[in-house]
């Protein structure tokens, strides 16, 4: 890789143009050089959804610097996306051994436990993330994910409380609104559930999952014409 290719890749990476960054780094057969270049390429590949490649590149980075908590966490994120929860959990443990107070790593750990069906442990991991950073994007994500784990334990009232914490942090986040609606539906509170799905749709009118869930809620309320319209929109948005 020429110095120019490397600097061009770095420039694209810092601007968030990960596709161009990876393309610049791959213009030479010699590939990237050193931990930092491999780490950034791995992160870029992960953000592009190229998870298998991301895992391999991050493993190369970690062979050069096994003491990088961030690299272990990103490795775990990519593994989670491949449904390799057990491997992701191992990478989280290595990251937390280096930096035990990073809320993002606790969130990734909770997600790995979620994949493995270890919902009680996932709740504990998300709770630790919340303890470390109860507000901002990390707090919102942890509250939302904690709610999902509680739903899997059929603890829907507690799940609703978690989703409400998430929406207080960011009232324009569609996911906790939709998830709260699912919890309310599970409790038979279809009117309230419909309001939550409508709120998610107000924020993002192309959120097909919320349209589909709204259709189910309307059917439960015998609002058949509205149910059919919501289902039609979900189909038009690509959700069967």
JSON list of N, CA and C in Angstrom, two decimals, residues 44-122:
[
{"chain": "A", "resi": 44, "resn": "UNK", "atom": "N", "xyz": [-14.54, -0.40, 9.86]},
{"chain": "A", "resi": 44, "resn": "UNK", "atom": "CA", "xyz": [-15.21, 0.04, 8.63]},
{"chain": "A", "resi": 44, "resn": "UNK", "atom": "C", "xyz": [-15.99, -1.11, 8.00]},
{"chain": "A", "resi": 45, "resn": "UNK", "atom": "N", "xyz": [-15.39, -2.28, 7.95]},
{"chain": "A", "resi": 45, "resn": "UNK", "atom": "CA", "xyz": [-16.07, -3.45, 7.38]},
{"chain": "A", "resi": 45, "resn": "UNK", "atom": "C", "xyz": [-17.30, -3.82, 8.20]},
{"chain": "A", "resi": 46, "resn": "UNK", "atom": "N", "xyz": [-17.18, -3.71, 9.51]},
{"chain": "A", "resi": 46, "resn": "UNK", "atom": "CA", "xyz": [-18.34, -3.99, 10.37]},
{"chain": "A", "resi": 46, "resn": "UNK", "atom": "C", "xyz": [-19.47, -3.02, 10.08]},
{"chain": "A", "resi": 47, "resn": "UNK", "atom": "N", "xyz": [-19.14, -1.76, 9.97]},
{"chain": "A", "resi": 47, "resn": "UNK", "atom": "CA", "xyz": [-20.17, -0.75, 9.71]},
{"chain": "A", "resi": 47, "resn": "UNK", "atom": "C", "xyz": [-20.80, -0.92, 8.33]},
{"chain": "A", "resi": 48, "resn": "UNK", "atom": "N", "xyz": [-20.08, -1.55, 7.42]},
{"chain": "A", "resi": 48, "resn": "UNK", "atom": "CA", "xyz": [-20.62, -1.83, 6.08]},
{"chain": "A", "resi": 48, "resn": "UNK", "atom": "C", "xyz": [-21.41, -3.13, 6.04]},
{"chain": "A", "resi": 49, "resn": "UNK", "atom": "N", "xyz": [-21.49, -3.82, 7.17]},
{"chain": "A", "resi": 49, "resn": "UNK", "atom": "CA", "xyz": [-22.22, -5.08, 7.23]},
{"chain": "A", "resi": 49, "resn": "UNK", "atom": "C", "xyz": [-21.45, -6.27, 6.68]},
{"chain": "A", "resi": 50, "resn": "UNK", "atom": "N", "xyz": [-20.16, -6.12, 6.49]},
{"chain": "A", "resi": 50, "resn": "UNK", "atom": "CA", "xyz": [-19.32, -7.22, 5.97]},
{"chain": "A", "resi": 50, "resn": "UNK", "atom": "C", "xyz": [-18.67, -7.91, 7.17]},
{"chain": "A", "resi": 51, "resn": "UNK", "atom": "N", "xyz": [-19.50, -8.63, 7.91]},
{"chain": "A", "resi": 51, "resn": "UNK", "atom": "CA", "xyz": [-19.12, -9.09, 9.25]},
{"chain": "A", "resi": 51, "resn": "UNK", "atom": "C", "xyz": [-18.06, -10.18, 9.24]},
{"chain": "A", "resi": 52, "resn": "UNK", "atom": "N", "xyz": [-18.13, -11.10, 8.30]},
{"chain": "A", "resi": 52, "resn": "UNK", "atom": "CA", "xyz": [-17.11, -12.15, 8.24]},
{"chain": "A", "resi": 52, "resn": "UNK", "atom": "C", "xyz": [-15.73, -11.53, 8.01]},
{"chain": "A", "resi": 53, "resn": "UNK", "atom": "N", "xyz": [-15.66, -10.60, 7.07]},
{"chain": "A", "resi": 53, "resn": "UNK", "atom": "CA", "xyz": [-14.40, -9.92, 6.81]},
{"chain": "A", "resi": 53, "resn": "UNK", "atom": "C", "xyz": [-13.95, -9.12, 8.01]},
{"chain": "A", "resi": 54, "resn": "UNK", "atom": "N", "xyz": [-14.89, -8.46, 8.65]},
{"chain": "A", "resi": 54, "resn": "UNK", "atom": "CA", "xyz": [-14.56, -7.65, 9.83]},
{"chain": "A", "resi": 54, "resn": "UNK", "atom": "C", "xyz": [-13.93, -8.51, 10.91]},
{"chain": "A", "resi": 55, "resn": "UNK", "atom": "N", "xyz": [-14.50, -9.69, 11.15]},
{"chain": "A", "resi": 55, "resn": "UNK", "atom": "CA", "xyz": [-13.96, -10.59, 12.17]},
{"chain": "A", "resi": 55, "resn": "UNK", "atom": "C", "xyz": [-12.51, -10.94, 11.85]},
{"chain": "A", "resi": 56, "resn": "UNK", "atom": "N", "xyz": [-12.26, -11.30, 10.59]},
{"chain": "A", "resi": 56, "resn": "UNK", "atom": "CA", "xyz": [-10.90, -11.70, 10.21]},
{"chain": "A", "resi": 56, "resn": "UNK", "atom": "C", "xyz": [-9.91, -10.56, 10.36]},
{"chain": "A", "resi": 57, "resn": "UNK", "atom": "N", "xyz": [-10.29, -9.36, 9.92]},
{"chain": "A", "resi": 57, "resn": "UNK", "atom": "CA", "xyz": [-9.37, -8.22, 9.98]},
{"chain": "A", "resi": 57, "resn": "UNK", "atom": "C", "xyz": [-9.13, -7.81, 11.43]},
{"chain": "A", "resi": 58, "resn": "UNK", "atom": "N", "xyz": [-10.18, -7.83, 12.24]},
{"chain": "A", "resi": 58, "resn": "UNK", "atom": "CA", "xyz": [-10.00, -7.48, 13.65]},
{"chain": "A", "resi": 58, "resn": "UNK", "atom": "C", "xyz": [-9.16, -8.51, 14.39]},
{"chain": "A", "resi": 59, "resn": "UNK", "atom": "N", "xyz": [-9.24, -9.77, 13.97]},
{"chain": "A", "resi": 59, "resn": "UNK", "atom": "CA", "xyz": [-8.37, -10.78, 14.57]},
{"chain": "A", "resi": 59, "resn": "UNK", "atom": "C", "xyz": [-6.91, -10.52, 14.23]},
{"chain": "A", "resi": 60, "resn": "UNK", "atom": "N", "xyz": [-6.66, -10.04, 13.03]},
{"chain": "A", "resi": 60, "resn": "UNK", "atom": "CA", "xyz": [-5.29, -9.65, 12.66]},
{"chain": "A", "resi": 60, "resn": "UNK", "atom": "C", "xyz": [-4.83, -8.48, 13.53]},
{"chain": "A", "resi": 61, "resn": "UNK", "atom": "N", "xyz": [-5.72, -7.50, 13.71]},
{"chain": "A", "resi": 61, "resn": "UNK", "atom": "CA", "xyz": [-5.38, -6.36, 14.58]},
{"chain": "A", "resi": 61, "resn": "UNK", "atom": "C", "xyz": [-5.06, -6.82, 15.99]},
{"chain": "A", "resi": 62, "resn": "UNK", "atom": "N", "xyz": [-5.88, -7.74, 16.51]},
{"chain": "A", "resi": 62, "resn": "UNK", "atom": "CA", "xyz": [-5.69, -8.21, 17.88]},
{"chain": "A", "resi": 62, "resn": "UNK", "atom": "C", "xyz": [-4.43, -9.05, 18.03]},
{"chain": "A", "resi": 63, "resn": "UNK", "atom": "N", "xyz": [-4.02, -9.69, 16.95]},
{"chain": "A", "resi": 63, "resn": "UNK", "atom": "CA", "xyz": [-2.74, -10.43, 17.02]},
{"chain": "A", "resi": 63, "resn": "UNK", "atom": "C", "xyz": [-1.57, -9.46, 17.18]},
{"chain": "A", "resi": 64, "resn": "UNK", "atom": "N", "xyz": [-1.76, -8.23, 16.71]},
{"chain": "A", "resi": 64, "resn": "UNK", "atom": "CA", "xyz": [-0.73, -7.20, 16.84]},
{"chain": "A", "resi": 64, "resn": "UNK", "atom": "C", "xyz": [-0.82, -6.45, 18.16]},
{"chain": "A", "resi": 65, "resn": "UNK", "atom": "N", "xyz": [-2.04, -6.35, 18.70]},
{"chain": "A", "resi": 65, "resn": "UNK", "atom": "CA", "xyz": [-2.24, -5.66, 19.98]},
{"chain": "A", "resi": 65, "resn": "UNK", "atom": "C", "xyz": [-3.41, -6.30, 20.73]},
{"chain": "A", "resi": 66, "resn": "UNK", "atom": "N", "xyz": [-3.15, -7.36, 21.48]},
{"chain": "A", "resi": 66, "resn": "UNK", "atom": "CA", "xyz": [-4.23, -8.04, 22.20]},
{"chain": "A", "resi": 66, "resn": "UNK", "atom": "C", "xyz": [-4.74, -7.27, 23.41]},
{"chain": "A", "resi": 67, "resn": "UNK", "atom": "N", "xyz": [-4.17, -6.10, 23.68]},
{"chain": "A", "resi": 67, "resn": "UNK", "atom": "CA", "xyz": [-4.58, -5.31, 24.85]},
{"chain": "A", "resi": 67, "resn": "UNK", "atom": "C", "xyz": [-5.52, -4.18, 24.47]},
{"chain": "A", "resi": 68, "resn": "UNK", "atom": "N", "xyz": [-6.10, -4.24, 23.28]},
{"chain": "A", "resi": 68, "resn": "UNK", "atom": "CA", "xyz": [-7.04, -3.20, 22.86]},
{"chain": "A", "resi": 68, "resn": "UNK", "atom": "C", "xyz": [-8.46, -3.61, 23.23]},
{"chain": "A", "resi": 69, "resn": "UNK", "atom": "N", "xyz": [-9.02, -2.96, 24.23]},
{"chain": "A", "resi": 69, "resn": "UNK", "atom": "CA", "xyz": [-10.40, -3.25, 24.64]},
{"chain": "A", "resi": 69, "resn": "UNK", "atom": "C", "xyz": [-11.38, -2.92, 23.53]},
{"chain": "A", "resi": 70, "resn": "UNK", "atom": "N", "xyz": [-11.12, -1.84, 22.79]},
{"chain": "A", "resi": 70, "resn": "UNK", "atom": "CA", "xyz": [-12.03, -1.44, 21.70]},
{"chain": "A", "resi": 70, "resn": "UNK", "atom": "C", "xyz": [-12.04, -2.48, 20.58]},
{"chain": "A", "resi": 71, "resn": "UNK", "atom": "N", "xyz": [-10.88, -3.03, 20.26]},
{"chain": "A", "resi": 71, "resn": "UNK", "atom": "CA", "xyz": [-10.82, -4.03, 19.20]},
{"chain": "A", "resi": 71, "resn": "UNK", "atom": "C", "xyz": [-11.57, -5.30, 19.61]},
{"chain": "A", "resi": 72, "resn": "UNK", "atom": "N", "xyz": [-11.41, -5.71, 20.86]},
{"chain": "A", "resi": 72, "resn": "UNK", "atom": "CA", "xyz": [-12.15, -6.89, 21.33]},
{"chain": "A", "resi": 72, "resn": "UNK", "atom": "C", "xyz": [-13.65, -6.64, 21.29]},
{"chain": "A", "resi": 73, "resn": "UNK", "atom": "N", "xyz": [-14.07, -5.41, 21.67]},
{"chain": "A", "resi": 73, "resn": "UNK", "atom": "CA", "xyz": [-15.50, -5.10, 21.64]},
{"chain": "A", "resi": 73, "resn": "UNK", "atom": "C", "xyz": [-16.04, -5.12, 20.21]},
{"chain": "A", "resi": 74, "resn": "UNK", "atom": "N", "xyz": [-15.33, -4.50, 19.29]},
{"chain": "A", "resi": 74, "resn": "UNK", "atom": "CA", "xyz": [-15.78, -4.51, 17.90]},
{"chain": "A", "resi": 74, "resn": "UNK", "atom": "C", "xyz": [-15.79, -5.92, 17.31]},
{"chain": "A", "resi": 75, "resn": "UNK", "atom": "N", "xyz": [-14.83, -6.72, 17.71]},
{"chain": "A", "resi": 75, "resn": "UNK", "atom": "CA", "xyz": [-14.82, -8.13, 17.31]},
{"chain": "A", "resi": 75, "resn": "UNK", "atom": "C", "xyz": [-16.09, -8.82, 17.80]},
{"chain": "A", "resi": 76, "resn": "UNK", "atom": "N", "xyz": [-16.46, -8.55, 19.04]},
{"chain": "A", "resi": 76, "resn": "UNK", "atom": "CA", "xyz": [-17.69, -9.14, 19.61]},
{"chain": "A", "resi": 76, "resn": "UNK", "atom": "C", "xyz": [-18.93, -8.66, 18.88]},
{"chain": "A", "resi": 77, "resn": "UNK", "atom": "N", "xyz": [-18.98, -7.38, 18.52]},
{"chain": "A", "resi": 77, "resn": "UNK", "atom": "CA", "xyz": [-20.14, -6.84, 17.80]},
{"chain": "A", "resi": 77, "resn": "UNK", "atom": "C", "xyz": [-20.32, -7.58, 16.47]},
{"chain": "A", "resi": 78, "resn": "UNK", "atom": "N", "xyz": [-19.23, -7.76, 15.73]},
{"chain": "A", "resi": 78, "resn": "UNK", "atom": "CA", "xyz": [-19.32, -8.46, 14.45]},
{"chain": "A", "resi": 78, "resn": "UNK", "atom": "C", "xyz": [-19.75, -9.91, 14.64]},
{"chain": "A", "resi": 79, "resn": "UNK", "atom": "N", "xyz": [-19.23, -10.56, 15.68]},
{"chain": "A", "resi": 79, "resn": "UNK", "atom": "CA", "xyz": [-19.62, -11.94, 15.96]},
{"chain": "A", "resi": 79, "resn": "UNK", "atom": "C", "xyz": [-21.10, -12.04, 16.33]},
{"chain": "A", "resi": 80, "resn": "UNK", "atom": "N", "xyz": [-21.59, -11.08, 17.08]},
{"chain": "A", "resi": 80, "resn": "UNK", "atom": "CA", "xyz": [-23.02, -11.05, 17.41]},
{"chain": "A", "resi": 80, "resn": "UNK", "atom": "C", "xyz": [-23.87, -10.99, 16.14]},
{"chain": "A", "resi": 81, "resn": "UNK", "atom": "N", "xyz": [-23.44, -10.18, 15.19]},
{"chain": "A", "resi": 81, "resn": "UNK", "atom": "CA", "xyz": [-24.19, -10.05, 13.95]},
{"chain": "A", "resi": 81, "resn": "UNK", "atom": "C", "xyz": [-24.19, -11.34, 13.14]},
{"chain": "A", "resi": 82, "resn": "UNK", "atom": "N", "xyz": [-23.24, -12.21, 13.41]},
{"chain": "A", "resi": 82, "resn": "UNK", "atom": "CA", "xyz": [-23.18, -13.52, 12.75]},
{"chain": "A", "resi": 82, "resn": "UNK", "atom": "C", "xyz": [-23.84, -14.60, 13.60]},
{"chain": "A", "resi": 83, "resn": "UNK", "atom": "N", "xyz": [-24.54, -14.17, 14.68]},
{"chain": "A", "resi": 83, "resn": "UNK", "atom": "CA", "xyz": [-25.20, -15.10, 15.61]},
{"chain": "A", "resi": 83, "resn": "UNK", "atom": "C", "xyz": [-24.21, -16.05, 16.28]},
{"chain": "A", "resi": 84, "resn": "UNK", "atom": "N", "xyz": [-23.00, -15.58, 16.47]},
{"chain": "A", "resi": 84, "resn": "UNK", "atom": "CA", "xyz": [-21.99, -16.37, 17.17]},
{"chain": "A", "resi": 84, "resn": "UNK", "atom": "C", "xyz": [-21.85, -15.82, 18.60]},
{"chain": "A", "resi": 85, "resn": "UNK", "atom": "N", "xyz": [-22.94, -15.99, 19.35]},
{"chain": "A", "resi": 85, "resn": "UNK", "atom": "CA", "xyz": [-23.01, -15.39, 20.67]},
{"chain": "A", "resi": 85, "resn": "UNK", "atom": "C", "xyz": [-21.96, -15.89, 21.63]},
{"chain": "A", "resi": 86, "resn": "UNK", "atom": "N", "xyz": [-21.66, -17.19, 21.60]},
{"chain": "A", "resi": 86, "resn": "UNK", "atom": "CA", "xyz": [-20.67, -17.75, 22.53]},
{"chain": "A", "resi": 86, "resn": "UNK", "atom": "C", "xyz": [-19.29, -17.16, 22.27]},
{"chain": "A", "resi": 87, "resn": "UNK", "atom": "N", "xyz": [-18.92, -17.02, 21.00]},
{"chain": "A", "resi": 87, "resn": "UNK", "atom": "CA", "xyz": [-17.62, -16.42, 20.67]},
{"chain": "A", "resi": 87, "resn": "UNK", "atom": "C", "xyz": [-17.61, -14.93, 21.02]},
{"chain": "A", "resi": 88, "resn": "UNK", "atom": "N", "xyz": [-18.73, -14.26, 20.76]},
{"chain": "A", "resi": 88, "resn": "UNK", "atom": "CA", "xyz": [-18.83, -12.83, 21.10]},
{"chain": "A", "resi": 88, "resn": "UNK", "atom": "C", "xyz": [-18.66, -12.63, 22.60]},
{"chain": "A", "resi": 89, "resn": "UNK", "atom": "N", "xyz": [-19.25, -13.52, 23.38]},
{"chain": "A", "resi": 89, "resn": "UNK", "atom": "CA", "xyz": [-19.15, -13.40, 24.84]},
{"chain": "A", "resi": 89, "resn": "UNK", "atom": "C", "xyz": [-17.70, -13.51, 25.30]},
{"chain": "A", "resi": 90, "resn": "UNK", "atom": "N", "xyz": [-16.93, -14.40, 24.66]},
{"chain": "A", "resi": 90, "resn": "UNK", "atom": "CA", "xyz": [-15.51, -14.53, 25.01]},
{"chain": "A", "resi": 90, "resn": "UNK", "atom": "C", "xyz": [-14.76, -13.24, 24.71]},
{"chain": "A", "resi": 91, "resn": "UNK", "atom": "N", "xyz": [-15.07, -12.63, 23.56]},
{"chain": "A", "resi": 91, "resn": "UNK", "atom": "CA", "xyz": [-14.40, -11.37, 23.20]},
{"chain": "A", "resi": 91, "resn": "UNK", "atom": "C", "xyz": [-14.80, -10.26, 24.15]},
{"chain": "A", "resi": 92, "resn": "UNK", "atom": "N", "xyz": [-16.06, -10.24, 24.58]},
{"chain": "A", "resi": 92, "resn": "UNK", "atom": "CA", "xyz": [-16.50, -9.24, 25.57]},
{"chain": "A", "resi": 92, "resn": "UNK", "atom": "C", "xyz": [-15.75, -9.40, 26.88]},
{"chain": "A", "resi": 93, "resn": "UNK", "atom": "N", "xyz": [-15.56, -10.63, 27.30]},
{"chain": "A", "resi": 93, "resn": "UNK", "atom": "CA", "xyz": [-14.86, -10.88, 28.55]},
{"chain": "A", "resi": 93, "resn": "UNK", "atom": "C", "xyz": [-13.42, -10.36, 28.47]},
{"chain": "A", "resi": 94, "resn": "UNK", "atom": "N", "xyz": [-12.79, -10.53, 27.31]},
{"chain": "A", "resi": 94, "resn": "UNK", "atom": "CA", "xyz": [-11.42, -10.04, 27.14]},
{"chain": "A", "resi": 94, "resn": "UNK", "atom": "C", "xyz": [-11.41, -8.51, 27.15]},
{"chain": "A", "resi": 95, "resn": "UNK", "atom": "N", "xyz": [-12.40, -7.91, 26.52]},
{"chain": "A", "resi": 95, "resn": "UNK", "atom": "CA", "xyz": [-12.49, -6.45, 26.52]},
{"chain": "A", "resi": 95, "resn": "UNK", "atom": "C", "xyz": [-12.71, -5.92, 27.93]},
{"chain": "A", "resi": 96, "resn": "UNK", "atom": "N", "xyz": [-13.61, -6.55, 28.67]},
{"chain": "A", "resi": 96, "resn": "UNK", "atom": "CA", "xyz": [-13.93, -6.09, 30.03]},
{"chain": "A", "resi": 96, "resn": "UNK", "atom": "C", "xyz": [-12.79, -6.33, 31.00]},
{"chain": "A", "resi": 97, "resn": "UNK", "atom": "N", "xyz": [-11.96, -7.33, 30.74]},
{"chain": "A", "resi": 97, "resn": "UNK", "atom": "CA", "xyz": [-10.78, -7.55, 31.58]},
{"chain": "A", "resi": 97, "resn": "UNK", "atom": "C", "xyz": [-9.80, -6.39, 31.47]},
{"chain": "A", "resi": 98, "resn": "UNK", "atom": "N", "xyz": [-9.82, -5.73, 30.30]},
{"chain": "A", "resi": 98, "resn": "UNK", "atom": "CA", "xyz": [-8.93, -4.58, 30.08]},
{"chain": "A", "resi": 98, "resn": "UNK", "atom": "C", "xyz": [-9.59, -3.29, 30.53]},
{"chain": "A", "resi": 99, "resn": "UNK", "atom": "N", "xyz": [-10.87, -3.13, 30.22]},
{"chain": "A", "resi": 99, "resn": "UNK", "atom": "CA", "xyz": [-11.63, -1.91, 30.54]},
{"chain": "A", "resi": 99, "resn": "UNK", "atom": "C", "xyz": [-13.00, -2.31, 31.07]},
{"chain": "A", "resi": 100, "resn": "UNK", "atom": "N", "xyz": [-13.12, -2.54, 32.39]},
{"chain": "A", "resi": 100, "resn": "UNK", "atom": "CA", "xyz": [-14.37, -3.05, 32.95]},
{"chain": "A", "resi": 100, "resn": "UNK", "atom": "C", "xyz": [-15.49, -2.03, 33.05]},
{"chain": "A", "resi": 101, "resn": "UNK", "atom": "N", "xyz": [-15.20, -0.77, 32.76]},
{"chain": "A", "resi": 101, "resn": "UNK", "atom": "CA", "xyz": [-16.19, 0.29, 32.98]},
{"chain": "A", "resi": 101, "resn": "UNK", "atom": "C", "xyz": [-16.69, 0.92, 31.69]},
{"chain": "A", "resi": 102, "resn": "UNK", "atom": "N", "xyz": [-16.62, 0.19, 30.61]},
{"chain": "A", "resi": 102, "resn": "UNK", "atom": "CA", "xyz": [-17.12, 0.71, 29.34]},
{"chain": "A", "resi": 102, "resn": "UNK", "atom": "C", "xyz": [-18.56, 0.23, 29.15]},
{"chain": "A", "resi": 103, "resn": "UNK", "atom": "N", "xyz": [-19.54, 1.14, 29.18]},
{"chain": "A", "resi": 103, "resn": "UNK", "atom": "CA", "xyz": [-20.94, 0.70, 29.08]},
{"chain": "A", "resi": 103, "resn": "UNK", "atom": "C", "xyz": [-21.26, 0.01, 27.77]},
{"chain": "A", "resi": 104, "resn": "UNK", "atom": "N", "xyz": [-20.60, 0.42, 26.69]},
{"chain": "A", "resi": 104, "resn": "UNK", "atom": "CA", "xyz": [-20.89, -0.20, 25.40]},
{"chain": "A", "resi": 104, "resn": "UNK", "atom": "C", "xyz": [-20.53, -1.69, 25.41]},
{"chain": "A", "resi": 105, "resn": "UNK", "atom": "N", "xyz": [-19.43, -2.02, 26.05]},
{"chain": "A", "resi": 105, "resn": "UNK", "atom": "CA", "xyz": [-19.04, -3.43, 26.10]},
{"chain": "A", "resi": 105, "resn": "UNK", "atom": "C", "xyz": [-20.04, -4.24, 26.89]},
{"chain": "A", "resi": 106, "resn": "UNK", "atom": "N", "xyz": [-20.59, -3.66, 27.96]},
{"chain": "A", "resi": 106, "resn": "UNK", "atom": "CA", "xyz": [-21.62, -4.37, 28.72]},
{"chain": "A", "resi": 106, "resn": "UNK", "atom": "C", "xyz": [-22.88, -4.56, 27.89]},
{"chain": "A", "resi": 107, "resn": "UNK", "atom": "N", "xyz": [-23.19, -3.59, 27.03]},
{"chain": "A", "resi": 107, "resn": "UNK", "atom": "CA", "xyz": [-24.35, -3.74, 26.13]},
{"chain": "A", "resi": 107, "resn": "UNK", "atom": "C", "xyz": [-24.10, -4.87, 25.14]},
{"chain": "A", "resi": 108, "resn": "UNK", "atom": "N", "xyz": [-22.91, -4.90, 24.56]},
{"chain": "A", "resi": 108, "resn": "UNK", "atom": "CA", "xyz": [-22.57, -5.96, 23.61]},
{"chain": "A", "resi": 108, "resn": "UNK", "atom": "C", "xyz": [-22.60, -7.33, 24.31]},
{"chain": "A", "resi": 109, "resn": "UNK", "atom": "N", "xyz": [-22.11, -7.36, 25.54]},
{"chain": "A", "resi": 109, "resn": "UNK", "atom": "CA", "xyz": [-22.15, -8.60, 26.32]},
{"chain": "A", "resi": 109, "resn": "UNK", "atom": "C", "xyz": [-23.60, -9.06, 26.54]},
{"chain": "A", "resi": 110, "resn": "UNK", "atom": "N", "xyz": [-24.46, -8.09, 26.89]},
{"chain": "A", "resi": 110, "resn": "UNK", "atom": "CA", "xyz": [-25.87, -8.43, 27.07]},
{"chain": "A", "resi": 110, "resn": "UNK", "atom": "C", "xyz": [-26.49, -8.97, 25.79]},
{"chain": "A", "resi": 111, "resn": "UNK", "atom": "N", "xyz": [-26.12, -8.39, 24.65]},
{"chain": "A", "resi": 111, "resn": "UNK", "atom": "CA", "xyz": [-26.66, -8.86, 23.38]},
{"chain": "A", "resi": 111, "resn": "UNK", "atom": "C", "xyz": [-26.22, -10.29, 23.09]},
{"chain": "A", "resi": 112, "resn": "UNK", "atom": "N", "xyz": [-24.95, -10.60, 23.39]},
{"chain": "A", "resi": 112, "resn": "UNK", "atom": "CA", "xyz": [-24.45, -11.96, 23.20]},
{"chain": "A", "resi": 112, "resn": "UNK", "atom": "C", "xyz": [-25.22, -12.94, 24.08]},
{"chain": "A", "resi": 113, "resn": "UNK", "atom": "N", "xyz": [-25.46, -12.56, 25.32]},
{"chain": "A", "resi": 113, "resn": "UNK", "atom": "CA", "xyz": [-26.23, -13.42, 26.23]},
{"chain": "A", "resi": 113, "resn": "UNK", "atom": "C", "xyz": [-27.67, -13.58, 25.73]},
{"chain": "A", "resi": 114, "resn": "UNK", "atom": "N", "xyz": [-28.20, -12.51, 25.16]},
{"chain": "A", "resi": 114, "resn": "UNK", "atom": "CA", "xyz": [-29.54, -12.56, 24.58]},
{"chain": "A", "resi": 114, "resn": "UNK", "atom": "C", "xyz": [-29.60, -13.59, 23.46]},
{"chain": "A", "resi": 115, "resn": "UNK", "atom": "N", "xyz": [-28.61, -13.56, 22.57]},
{"chain": "A", "resi": 115, "resn": "UNK", "atom": "CA", "xyz": [-28.54, -14.51, 21.46]},
{"chain": "A", "resi": 115, "resn": "UNK", "atom": "C", "xyz": [-28.53, -15.95, 21.98]},
{"chain": "A", "resi": 116, "resn": "UNK", "atom": "N", "xyz": [-27.84, -16.14, 23.12]},
{"chain": "A", "resi": 116, "resn": "UNK", "atom": "CA", "xyz": [-27.70, -17.48, 23.70]},
{"chain": "A", "resi": 116, "resn": "UNK", "atom": "C", "xyz": [-28.91, -17.88, 24.54]},
{"chain": "A", "resi": 117, "resn": "UNK", "atom": "N", "xyz": [-29.91, -16.99, 24.64]},
{"chain": "A", "resi": 117, "resn": "UNK", "atom": "CA", "xyz": [-31.09, -17.29, 25.44]},
{"chain": "A", "resi": 117, "resn": "UNK", "atom": "C", "xyz": [-30.86, -17.16, 26.93]},
{"chain": "A", "resi": 118, "resn": "UNK", "atom": "N", "xyz": [-29.80, -16.48, 27.31]},
{"chain": "A", "resi": 118, "resn": "UNK", "atom": "CA", "xyz": [-29.48, -16.30, 28.73]},
{"chain": "A", "resi": 118, "resn": "UNK", "atom": "C", "xyz": [-30.00, -14.93, 29.17]},
{"chain": "A", "resi": 119, "resn": "UNK", "atom": "N", "xyz": [-31.33, -14.82, 29.23]},
{"chain": "A", "resi": 119, "resn": "UNK", "atom": "CA", "xyz": [-31.98, -13.53, 29.38]},
{"chain": "A", "resi": 119, "resn": "UNK", "atom": "C", "xyz": [-31.75, -12.90, 30.76]},
{"chain": "A", "resi": 120, "resn": "UNK", "atom": "N", "xyz": [-31.73, -13.70, 31.80]},
{"chain": "A", "resi": 120, "resn": "UNK", "atom": "CA", "xyz": [-31.47, -13.14, 33.14]},
{"chain": "A", "resi": 120, "resn": "UNK", "atom": "C", "xyz": [-30.09, -12.49, 33.18]},
{"chain": "A", "resi": 121, "resn": "UNK", "atom": "N", "xyz": [-29.10, -13.16, 32.61]},
{"chain": "A", "resi": 121, "resn": "UNK", "atom": "CA", "xyz": [-27.75, -12.60, 32.57]},
{"chain": "A", "resi": 121, "resn": "UNK", "atom": "C", "xyz": [-27.71, -11.37, 31.69]},
{"chain": "A", "resi": 122, "resn": "UNK", "atom": "N", "xyz": [-28.47, -11.38, 30.59]},
{"chain": "A", "resi": 122, "resn": "UNK", "atom": "CA", "xyz": [-28.53, -10.21, 29.72]},
{"chain": "A", "resi": 122, "resn": "UNK", "atom": "C", "xyz": [-29.08, -9.00, 30.47]}
]
